């Protein structure tokens, strides 16, 4: 992922409020089967069939979209309600998001949905946005789980408790979610900028709401909001992936068909901001982070024909390295990174761009350059090359998303929120067809000084104003829409370990490189790939500092025959994405493409790995970005605590690849990196003889093997290889407390080294014990700290398993408000001690084992994880038969074995326990 995209996505992620964020995604809804009531005599009716998506309607108004796809054995169900923060009244900010939390507190029929989700292995979540709220779950295809989830959705729609007692217990969780956002300068600056842009419309209010409104909410108002908007005529049910369409329609009829059509009429929304008539500005000052600059411009609704131009403008401006912002700021060293994005909204929305500055960079100069780049389009028109590149990038991203039924099942929520799900396709068609003159026209009408909100105010004697905002007649917009032909149906794939092994061809290249090709049908002929190179040893890898990471970051910045821009353009043309990362004596590449382009992508990947250009300007760009990121972390509780925890008991000398650096040492290493050292590292270490590569998808073995042999068969490293060992190190127990001023969210981290690996006979038992303690959605830590006491938005425990030495690491963590530190620590210690003393119950054991096995099955159904899994298996000389053996061992476990394993390994008196936050302010 390019830096500009990473930064913009981090901003967007804080805009969408979600109910929770845990290792196992699930919610606390109330699933209810409406019961054995009489099924309505009026049945579902077909309304539309567009490119493989079938629309049905119930007489009560429920819209149903079915997207059958047997490409992988997973199913995604997404219920979208056409209600978000835009629909909140005065004093009700945050109500849509709060209701999302409350829906997960249960119904009379389903008071323990968290436990039900966990035992069924659901990967589930809910999210709230300006125009909609949605609840979705993905799981290994299973008819009983699908039937249950549909029944739960129907029950939750009309029978959720929405009770005062649940509101009281959930309030601290919601506050903690607010506090988590308060720690992020970019999220808060986003809130302030949008608040300045919108004087009257609710798009100027954060979806999570005002603290005063959330804390003072009247339960009767929340119940009324629920009864008004959570009704079948205001909802769209989307089912995608592998399922029996006839059975789903029957279940929908059974569970949703009995719900009555509401008699109430939804209130019309009519508020629109007037056209902005002058520059606006806002300034935010807080501790920590790095300088940020934003500039926002009002734009038309997402359903408007011209919004396709806005989508492309965000790429023309914000992409790296081709974007105008990148060229004017990043390349000229005025900023560390830049971004631009425009979310499609039901009412007139916004185009936002920004820059992240590094230490010492001039904010005034950067702001001037950013505004000049945006508002000079009238005098420096968009070129055909810029438009073609932006179209290719946008359409490539659309095609990749459409090839994943899980993605489509959730992404359609946004089109539904705009007014009609078919806008998902119409926007694509508009992007394809748009003319250069239209993009230029929209830019000149939108990117005006009088239409801009930034961090400062500049008076204007003669303002030029944008067109007045207006809504769109969606029916009129769609009257001439002609859908494209639906993609061919993809055959089902059995993701059992035995079939994965049987479907995979493994071989070695002349260099010694190991290869696994898992040929399987996929939607859109998508292919996922992973490659890892191993090289060097403890001695030869010592004292390279930040060189390995910088080298990895430079691999996609051009080759000896292709410029950086040519590499990126070629990747876009090949419908491919490639990401590099480095580790201790390793380099990893993850990539995705289509069947027709696999061999060309492998050719390009080989060129990038073997013949990188290492341009000097790119090195300085990457260095500035790394230093800016480091500066941002210096006062963040999580990062500050992670630094201290990683250094505690670390026995390795500075220069060793296993040594844990301080922030200052990392900064010094980054500043010391020289281009000749990067080239020397690459020349000395990189080669394929100790590497592994895996491809999963629609792959032709014969042609692919030839390309691999040609490009990787003779590429060898000049350095001797011996894996860097990680022997067990006894770390002294410790209690660490660090103060991070002006941070409203605090963090807890707990670590204990374990003297076993993933080949130990106790591996399955301890895996399940940890799942019951803190990794499952119905775990002890979650139920106590999140559900019962409402102290944390996220609490977990995990084991980082070592496949080699008997040196794994158990860890746990939580986030919380600083003033709740003592309560969080007490609850954590009590639950760990209770599990050790009394053990888990038989019911917990059986439900947890069932859920863990389902999660493992779900993991094997993901192509990217299969590719990474094969790379790991090749390196370890394993197959997926071992996965089947572990599943079998889990099936045979007894409760006594699980309880004994936890007691054998988990030792609270050996914990390294740390907290970081603004604890002085909390007293």
GROMACS .gro file of C-alpha atoms in nm, residues 429-799:
model
  371
  429UNK     CA    1  -1.999   0.302  -1.568
  430UNK     CA    2  -1.976   0.675  -1.509
  431UNK     CA    3  -1.607   0.649  -1.425
  432UNK     CA    4  -1.546   0.451  -1.743
  433UNK     CA    5  -1.734   0.697  -1.962
  434UNK     CA    6  -1.641   1.033  -1.812
  435UNK     CA    7  -1.469   1.284  -2.039
  436UNK     CA    8  -1.166   1.493  -1.957
  437UNK     CA    9  -1.372   1.809  -2.003
  438UNK     CA   10  -1.620   1.696  -1.736
  439UNK     CA   11  -1.348   1.628  -1.480
  440UNK     CA   12  -1.195   1.968  -1.557
  441UNK     CA   13  -1.536   2.138  -1.526
  442UNK     CA   14  -1.610   1.979  -1.189
  443UNK     CA   15  -1.264   2.067  -1.057
  444UNK     CA   16  -1.309   2.430  -1.154
  445UNK     CA   17  -1.653   2.446  -0.989
  446UNK     CA   18  -1.547   2.273  -0.667
  447UNK     CA   19  -1.184   2.360  -0.599
  448UNK     CA   20  -1.246   2.724  -0.516
  449UNK     CA   21  -1.106   2.934  -0.233
  450UNK     CA   22  -1.457   3.036  -0.124
  451UNK     CA   23  -1.555   2.668  -0.103
  452UNK     CA   24  -1.256   2.570   0.112
  453UNK     CA   25  -1.209   2.498   0.482
  454UNK     CA   26  -0.854   2.481   0.620
  455UNK     CA   27  -0.661   2.564   0.932
  456UNK     CA   28  -0.663   2.938   0.875
  457UNK     CA   29  -0.887   3.216   0.752
  458UNK     CA   30  -0.798   3.434   0.454
  459UNK     CA   31  -1.042   3.716   0.366
  460UNK     CA   32  -1.141   3.747  -0.001
  461UNK     CA   33  -1.256   4.073  -0.159
  462UNK     CA   34  -1.440   3.919  -0.452
  463UNK     CA   35  -1.544   3.561  -0.370
  464UNK     CA   36  -1.626   3.314  -0.646
  465UNK     CA   37  -1.882   3.066  -0.523
  466UNK     CA   38  -1.963   2.709  -0.608
  467UNK     CA   39  -2.298   2.591  -0.739
  468UNK     CA   40  -2.574   2.559  -0.480
  469UNK     CA   41  -2.607   2.209  -0.337
  470UNK     CA   42  -2.893   1.994  -0.465
  471UNK     CA   43  -3.019   1.642  -0.419
  472UNK     CA   44  -3.045   1.384  -0.697
  473UNK     CA   45  -3.347   1.207  -0.842
  474UNK     CA   46  -3.204   0.857  -0.830
  475UNK     CA   47  -3.483   0.708  -1.041
  476UNK     CA   48  -3.410   0.963  -1.314
  477UNK     CA   49  -3.038   0.892  -1.287
  478UNK     CA   50  -3.100   0.520  -1.336
  479UNK     CA   51  -3.359   0.533  -1.615
  480UNK     CA   52  -3.103   0.468  -1.892
  481UNK     CA   53  -2.878   0.237  -1.689
  482UNK     CA   54  -2.792  -0.089  -1.866
  483UNK     CA   55  -2.620  -0.351  -1.646
  484UNK     CA   56  -2.327  -0.549  -1.778
  485UNK     CA   57  -2.341  -0.923  -1.823
  486UNK     CA   58  -2.303  -1.115  -1.494
  487UNK     CA   59  -1.982  -1.302  -1.432
  488UNK     CA   60  -1.980  -1.676  -1.481
  489UNK     CA   61  -2.063  -1.890  -1.182
  490UNK     CA   62  -1.757  -2.032  -1.007
  491UNK     CA   63  -1.741  -2.393  -0.891
  492UNK     CA   64  -1.729  -2.468  -0.520
  493UNK     CA   65  -1.397  -2.548  -0.350
  494UNK     CA   66  -1.361  -2.783  -0.053
  495UNK     CA   67  -1.127  -2.603   0.191
  496UNK     CA   68  -1.054  -2.911   0.402
  497UNK     CA   69  -0.684  -2.974   0.481
  498UNK     CA   70  -0.688  -3.296   0.278
  499UNK     CA   71  -0.828  -3.126  -0.031
  500UNK     CA   72  -0.594  -2.828   0.006
  501UNK     CA   73  -0.298  -3.068   0.004
  502UNK     CA   74  -0.440  -3.271  -0.283
  503UNK     CA   75  -0.505  -2.959  -0.491
  504UNK     CA   76  -0.158  -2.814  -0.439
  505UNK     CA   77   0.142  -2.888  -0.660
  506UNK     CA   78   0.480  -2.846  -0.489
  507UNK     CA   79   0.819  -2.833  -0.656
  508UNK     CA   80   1.166  -2.678  -0.634
  509UNK     CA   81   1.345  -2.451  -0.875
  510UNK     CA   82   1.708  -2.501  -0.975
  511UNK     CA   83   1.812  -2.243  -0.718
  512UNK     CA   84   1.645  -2.440  -0.442
  513UNK     CA   85   1.346  -2.210  -0.409
  514UNK     CA   86   1.033  -2.398  -0.296
  515UNK     CA   87   0.703  -2.337  -0.476
  516UNK     CA   88   0.341  -2.428  -0.401
  517UNK     CA   89   0.066  -2.377  -0.658
  518UNK     CA   90  -0.288  -2.424  -0.531
  519UNK     CA   91  -0.511  -2.410  -0.837
  520UNK     CA   92  -0.872  -2.340  -0.746
  521UNK     CA   93  -1.169  -2.157  -0.899
  522UNK     CA   94  -1.206  -1.794  -0.791
  523UNK     CA   95  -1.441  -1.510  -0.868
  524UNK     CA   96  -1.297  -1.291  -1.142
  525UNK     CA   97  -1.002  -1.533  -1.187
  526UNK     CA   98  -0.831  -1.367  -0.889
  527UNK     CA   99  -0.493  -1.496  -0.773
  528UNK     CA  100  -0.325  -1.433  -0.437
  529UNK     CA  101   0.050  -1.475  -0.396
  530UNK     CA  102   0.311  -1.469  -0.121
  531UNK     CA  103   0.689  -1.494  -0.130
  532UNK     CA  104   0.946  -1.501   0.150
  533UNK     CA  105   1.324  -1.493   0.110
  534UNK     CA  106   1.549  -1.612   0.393
  535UNK     CA  107   1.912  -1.507   0.410
  536UNK     CA  108   2.213  -1.433   0.630
  537UNK     CA  109   2.287  -1.536   0.987
  538UNK     CA  110   2.322  -1.370   1.326
  539UNK     CA  111   2.675  -1.252   1.252
  540UNK     CA  112   2.632  -1.125   0.897
  541UNK     CA  113   2.298  -0.954   0.973
  542UNK     CA  114   2.436  -0.756   1.265
  543UNK     CA  115   2.483  -0.377   1.264
  544UNK     CA  116   2.275  -0.295   0.956
  545UNK     CA  117   2.039  -0.071   1.155
  546UNK     CA  118   1.742   0.053   0.953
  547UNK     CA  119   1.893  -0.051   0.619
  548UNK     CA  120   1.680  -0.371   0.575
  549UNK     CA  121   1.352  -0.187   0.628
  550UNK     CA  122   1.454   0.099   0.401
  551UNK     CA  123   1.560  -0.145   0.131
  552UNK     CA  124   1.219  -0.316   0.142
  553UNK     CA  125   1.045   0.020   0.121
  554UNK     CA  126   1.246   0.113  -0.190
  555UNK     CA  127   1.186  -0.203  -0.392
  556UNK     CA  128   0.871  -0.065  -0.555
  557UNK     CA  129   1.029   0.273  -0.633
  558UNK     CA  130   1.167   0.171  -0.973
  559UNK     CA  131   1.407  -0.073  -1.138
  560UNK     CA  132   1.712  -0.028  -1.358
  561UNK     CA  133   1.482  -0.034  -1.662
  562UNK     CA  134   1.155   0.108  -1.525
  563UNK     CA  135   1.096   0.436  -1.343
  564UNK     CA  136   0.891   0.447  -1.028
  565UNK     CA  137   0.591   0.574  -1.219
  566UNK     CA  138   0.632   0.308  -1.486
  567UNK     CA  139   0.637   0.037  -1.219
  568UNK     CA  140   0.315   0.170  -1.067
  569UNK     CA  141   0.149   0.210  -1.406
  570UNK     CA  142   0.246  -0.144  -1.500
  571UNK     CA  143   0.101  -0.279  -1.176
  572UNK     CA  144  -0.224  -0.095  -1.246
  573UNK     CA  145  -0.233  -0.229  -1.602
  574UNK     CA  146  -0.180  -0.582  -1.467
  575UNK     CA  147  -0.456  -0.534  -1.208
  576UNK     CA  148  -0.199  -0.609  -0.943
  577UNK     CA  149  -0.091  -0.491  -0.600
  578UNK     CA  150   0.246  -0.578  -0.443
  579UNK     CA  151   0.359  -0.503  -0.088
  580UNK     CA  152   0.707  -0.567   0.056
  581UNK     CA  153   0.811  -0.602   0.420
  582UNK     CA  154   1.128  -0.704   0.600
  583UNK     CA  155   1.218  -0.899   0.911
  584UNK     CA  156   1.523  -1.047   1.079
  585UNK     CA  157   1.693  -1.210   0.780
  586UNK     CA  158   1.372  -1.219   0.576
  587UNK     CA  159   1.204  -1.026   0.298
  588UNK     CA  160   0.836  -1.087   0.222
  589UNK     CA  161   0.624  -0.991  -0.077
  590UNK     CA  162   0.247  -1.027  -0.086
  591UNK     CA  163   0.066  -0.971  -0.413
  592UNK     CA  164  -0.265  -1.012  -0.591
  593UNK     CA  165  -0.360  -1.017  -0.960
  594UNK     CA  166  -0.571  -1.207  -1.216
  595UNK     CA  167  -0.506  -1.531  -1.402
  596UNK     CA  168  -0.426  -1.355  -1.730
  597UNK     CA  169  -0.155  -1.146  -1.563
  598UNK     CA  170   0.007  -1.391  -1.319
  599UNK     CA  171   0.319  -1.455  -1.524
  600UNK     CA  172   0.366  -1.089  -1.612
  601UNK     CA  173   0.335  -0.996  -1.244
  602UNK     CA  174   0.597  -1.260  -1.154
  603UNK     CA  175   0.826  -1.114  -1.421
  604UNK     CA  176   0.779  -0.765  -1.276
  605UNK     CA  177   0.822  -0.891  -0.921
  606UNK     CA  178   1.152  -1.055  -1.017
  607UNK     CA  179   1.268  -0.731  -1.178
  608UNK     CA  180   1.179  -0.532  -0.867
  609UNK     CA  181   1.359  -0.779  -0.640
  610UNK     CA  182   1.669  -0.838  -0.852
  611UNK     CA  183   1.724  -0.502  -1.027
  612UNK     CA  184   1.597  -0.223  -0.798
  613UNK     CA  185   1.703   0.129  -0.891
  614UNK     CA  186   1.720   0.262  -0.533
  615UNK     CA  187   1.671   0.627  -0.639
  616UNK     CA  188   1.821   0.880  -0.398
  617UNK     CA  189   1.510   1.100  -0.389
  618UNK     CA  190   1.293   0.802  -0.296
  619UNK     CA  191   1.532   0.715  -0.012
  620UNK     CA  192   1.492   1.065   0.130
  621UNK     CA  193   1.113   1.044   0.089
  622UNK     CA  194   1.095   0.712   0.272
  623UNK     CA  195   1.329   0.841   0.541
  624UNK     CA  196   1.112   1.148   0.602
  625UNK     CA  197   0.800   0.935   0.623
  626UNK     CA  198   0.963   0.694   0.868
  627UNK     CA  199   1.089   0.980   1.087
  628UNK     CA  200   0.748   1.146   1.082
  629UNK     CA  201   0.586   0.819   1.186
  630UNK     CA  202   0.843   0.776   1.462
  631UNK     CA  203   0.777   1.128   1.593
  632UNK     CA  204   0.405   1.053   1.597
  633UNK     CA  205   0.459   0.744   1.812
  634UNK     CA  206   0.681   0.898   2.077
  635UNK     CA  207   0.392   1.006   2.302
  636UNK     CA  208   0.130   0.746   2.209
  637UNK     CA  209   0.057   0.518   2.508
  638UNK     CA  210   0.062   0.196   2.305
  639UNK     CA  211   0.393   0.276   2.135
  640UNK     CA  212   0.562   0.409   2.448
  641UNK     CA  213   0.462   0.099   2.644
  642UNK     CA  214   0.561  -0.135   2.358
  643UNK     CA  215   0.910   0.018   2.356
  644UNK     CA  216   0.953  -0.038   2.729
  645UNK     CA  217   0.808  -0.391   2.725
  646UNK     CA  218   1.025  -0.504   2.431
  647UNK     CA  219   1.341  -0.379   2.600
  648UNK     CA  220   1.269  -0.531   2.939
  649UNK     CA  221   1.486  -0.839   2.978
  650UNK     CA  222   1.615  -0.827   2.620
  651UNK     CA  223   1.958  -0.994   2.641
  652UNK     CA  224   2.094  -0.903   2.299
  653UNK     CA  225   2.358  -0.636   2.231
  654UNK     CA  226   2.293  -0.331   2.016
  655UNK     CA  227   2.341  -0.426   1.652
  656UNK     CA  228   2.197  -0.776   1.692
  657UNK     CA  229   1.880  -0.821   1.483
  658UNK     CA  230   1.700  -0.935   1.800
  659UNK     CA  231   1.791  -0.618   1.994
  660UNK     CA  232   1.503  -0.382   2.085
  661UNK     CA  233   1.583  -0.022   1.998
  662UNK     CA  234   1.472   0.295   2.175
  663UNK     CA  235   1.293   0.568   1.985
  664UNK     CA  236   1.615   0.773   1.984
  665UNK     CA  237   1.819   0.480   1.852
  666UNK     CA  238   1.564   0.419   1.578
  667UNK     CA  239   1.577   0.784   1.480
  668UNK     CA  240   1.957   0.779   1.469
  669UNK     CA  241   1.954   0.462   1.258
  670UNK     CA  242   1.706   0.609   1.012
  671UNK     CA  243   1.911   0.926   0.973
  672UNK     CA  244   2.230   0.723   0.923
  673UNK     CA  245   2.105   0.512   0.631
  674UNK     CA  246   2.311   0.573   0.317
  675UNK     CA  247   2.230   0.461  -0.034
  676UNK     CA  248   2.552   0.263  -0.075
  677UNK     CA  249   2.466   0.063   0.238
  678UNK     CA  250   2.121  -0.016   0.097
  679UNK     CA  251   2.278  -0.138  -0.228
  680UNK     CA  252   2.539  -0.339  -0.039
  681UNK     CA  253   2.273  -0.511   0.174
  682UNK     CA  254   2.074  -0.601  -0.134
  683UNK     CA  255   2.376  -0.734  -0.322
  684UNK     CA  256   2.506  -0.936  -0.027
  685UNK     CA  257   2.189  -1.100   0.096
  686UNK     CA  258   1.906  -1.128  -0.152
  687UNK     CA  259   1.864  -1.452  -0.344
  688UNK     CA  260   1.602  -1.718  -0.393
  689UNK     CA  261   1.770  -2.042  -0.287
  690UNK     CA  262   1.623  -2.030   0.064
  691UNK     CA  263   1.294  -1.877  -0.044
  692UNK     CA  264   0.938  -1.996  -0.069
  693UNK     CA  265   0.663  -1.881  -0.305
  694UNK     CA  266   0.296  -1.975  -0.312
  695UNK     CA  267   0.013  -1.890  -0.550
  696UNK     CA  268  -0.353  -1.956  -0.477
  697UNK     CA  269  -0.621  -1.915  -0.741
  698UNK     CA  270  -0.678  -1.972  -1.109
  699UNK     CA  271  -0.316  -2.062  -1.205
  700UNK     CA  272  -0.168  -2.247  -1.501
  701UNK     CA  273   0.117  -2.456  -1.364
  702UNK     CA  274   0.313  -2.522  -1.681
  703UNK     CA  275   0.356  -2.162  -1.793
  704UNK     CA  276   0.401  -2.032  -1.440
  705UNK     CA  277   0.673  -2.285  -1.360
  706UNK     CA  278   0.865  -2.178  -1.670
  707UNK     CA  279   0.855  -1.813  -1.568
  708UNK     CA  280   0.960  -1.895  -1.213
  709UNK     CA  281   1.252  -2.106  -1.331
  710UNK     CA  282   1.360  -1.838  -1.575
  711UNK     CA  283   1.343  -1.552  -1.324
  712UNK     CA  284   1.428  -1.718  -0.993
  713UNK     CA  285   1.603  -2.043  -1.091
  714UNK     CA  286   1.956  -1.900  -1.092
  715UNK     CA  287   1.923  -1.608  -0.847
  716UNK     CA  288   2.137  -1.687  -0.544
  717UNK     CA  289   2.252  -1.502  -0.237
  718UNK     CA  290   2.618  -1.425  -0.180
  719UNK     CA  291   2.584  -1.477   0.196
  720UNK     CA  292   2.571  -1.802   0.393
  721UNK     CA  293   2.234  -1.875   0.547
  722UNK     CA  294   2.148  -1.994   0.895
  723UNK     CA  295   1.814  -1.913   1.056
  724UNK     CA  296   1.834  -1.656   1.334
  725UNK     CA  297   1.748  -1.854   1.648
  726UNK     CA  298   1.512  -1.736   1.918
  727UNK     CA  299   1.603  -1.944   2.225
  728UNK     CA  300   1.403  -1.920   2.545
  729UNK     CA  301   1.499  -1.623   2.759
  730UNK     CA  302   1.384  -1.602   3.118
  731UNK     CA  303   1.254  -1.249   3.165
  732UNK     CA  304   1.227  -1.114   3.522
  733UNK     CA  305   0.872  -1.021   3.626
  734UNK     CA  306   0.803  -0.649   3.643
  735UNK     CA  307   0.539  -0.382   3.698
  736UNK     CA  308   0.581  -0.089   3.457
  737UNK     CA  309   0.385   0.238   3.465
  738UNK     CA  310   0.451   0.515   3.213
  739UNK     CA  311   0.293   0.860   3.198
  740UNK     CA  312   0.180   0.993   2.859
  741UNK     CA  313   0.040   1.345   2.915
  742UNK     CA  314  -0.278   1.470   2.751
  743UNK     CA  315  -0.386   1.127   2.630
  744UNK     CA  316  -0.744   1.031   2.711
  745UNK     CA  317  -0.694   0.663   2.636
  746UNK     CA  318  -0.462   0.435   2.833
  747UNK     CA  319  -0.331   0.087   2.757
  748UNK     CA  320  -0.244  -0.233   2.941
  749UNK     CA  321   0.007  -0.490   2.818
  750UNK     CA  322   0.098  -0.821   2.983
  751UNK     CA  323   0.366  -1.064   2.862
  752UNK     CA  324   0.499  -1.402   2.976
  753UNK     CA  325   0.751  -1.615   2.781
  754UNK     CA  326   0.651  -1.983   2.751
  755UNK     CA  327   0.895  -2.272   2.723
  756UNK     CA  328   0.717  -2.461   2.445
  757UNK     CA  329   0.660  -2.443   2.068
  758UNK     CA  330   0.380  -2.543   1.832
  759UNK     CA  331   0.507  -2.902   1.816
  760UNK     CA  332   0.468  -2.957   2.189
  761UNK     CA  333   0.202  -3.210   2.296
  762UNK     CA  334   0.041  -2.932   2.503
  763UNK     CA  335   0.001  -2.704   2.200
  764UNK     CA  336  -0.368  -2.785   2.127
  765UNK     CA  337  -0.469  -2.774   2.493
  766UNK     CA  338  -0.300  -2.442   2.564
  767UNK     CA  339  -0.435  -2.294   2.241
  768UNK     CA  340  -0.788  -2.375   2.352
  769UNK     CA  341  -0.721  -2.261   2.709
  770UNK     CA  342  -0.609  -1.922   2.585
  771UNK     CA  343  -0.911  -1.904   2.354
  772UNK     CA  344  -1.138  -1.952   2.655
  773UNK     CA  345  -0.946  -1.704   2.867
  774UNK     CA  346  -0.911  -1.412   2.628
  775UNK     CA  347  -0.922  -1.484   2.256
  776UNK     CA  348  -1.277  -1.595   2.198
  777UNK     CA  349  -1.580  -1.371   2.176
  778UNK     CA  350  -1.721  -1.544   2.484
  779UNK     CA  351  -1.391  -1.540   2.676
  780UNK     CA  352  -1.353  -1.474   3.047
  781UNK     CA  353  -1.160  -1.149   3.004
  782UNK     CA  354  -1.403  -1.015   2.744
  783UNK     CA  355  -1.714  -1.103   2.942
  784UNK     CA  356  -1.580  -0.950   3.262
  785UNK     CA  357  -1.396  -0.637   3.144
  786UNK     CA  358  -1.592  -0.547   2.830
  787UNK     CA  359  -1.939  -0.693   2.883
  788UNK     CA  360  -2.002  -0.699   3.259
  789UNK     CA  361  -1.812  -0.392   3.377
  790UNK     CA  362  -1.793  -0.200   3.048
  791UNK     CA  363  -1.438  -0.080   3.116
  792UNK     CA  364  -1.271  -0.141   2.781
  793UNK     CA  365  -1.345  -0.119   2.413
  794UNK     CA  366  -1.100  -0.401   2.347
  795UNK     CA  367  -0.949  -0.667   2.574
  796UNK     CA  368  -0.774  -0.985   2.463
  797UNK     CA  369  -0.509  -1.249   2.522
  798UNK     CA  370  -0.304  -1.434   2.261
  799UNK     CA  371  -0.012  -1.672   2.212
   0.00000   0.00000   0.00000
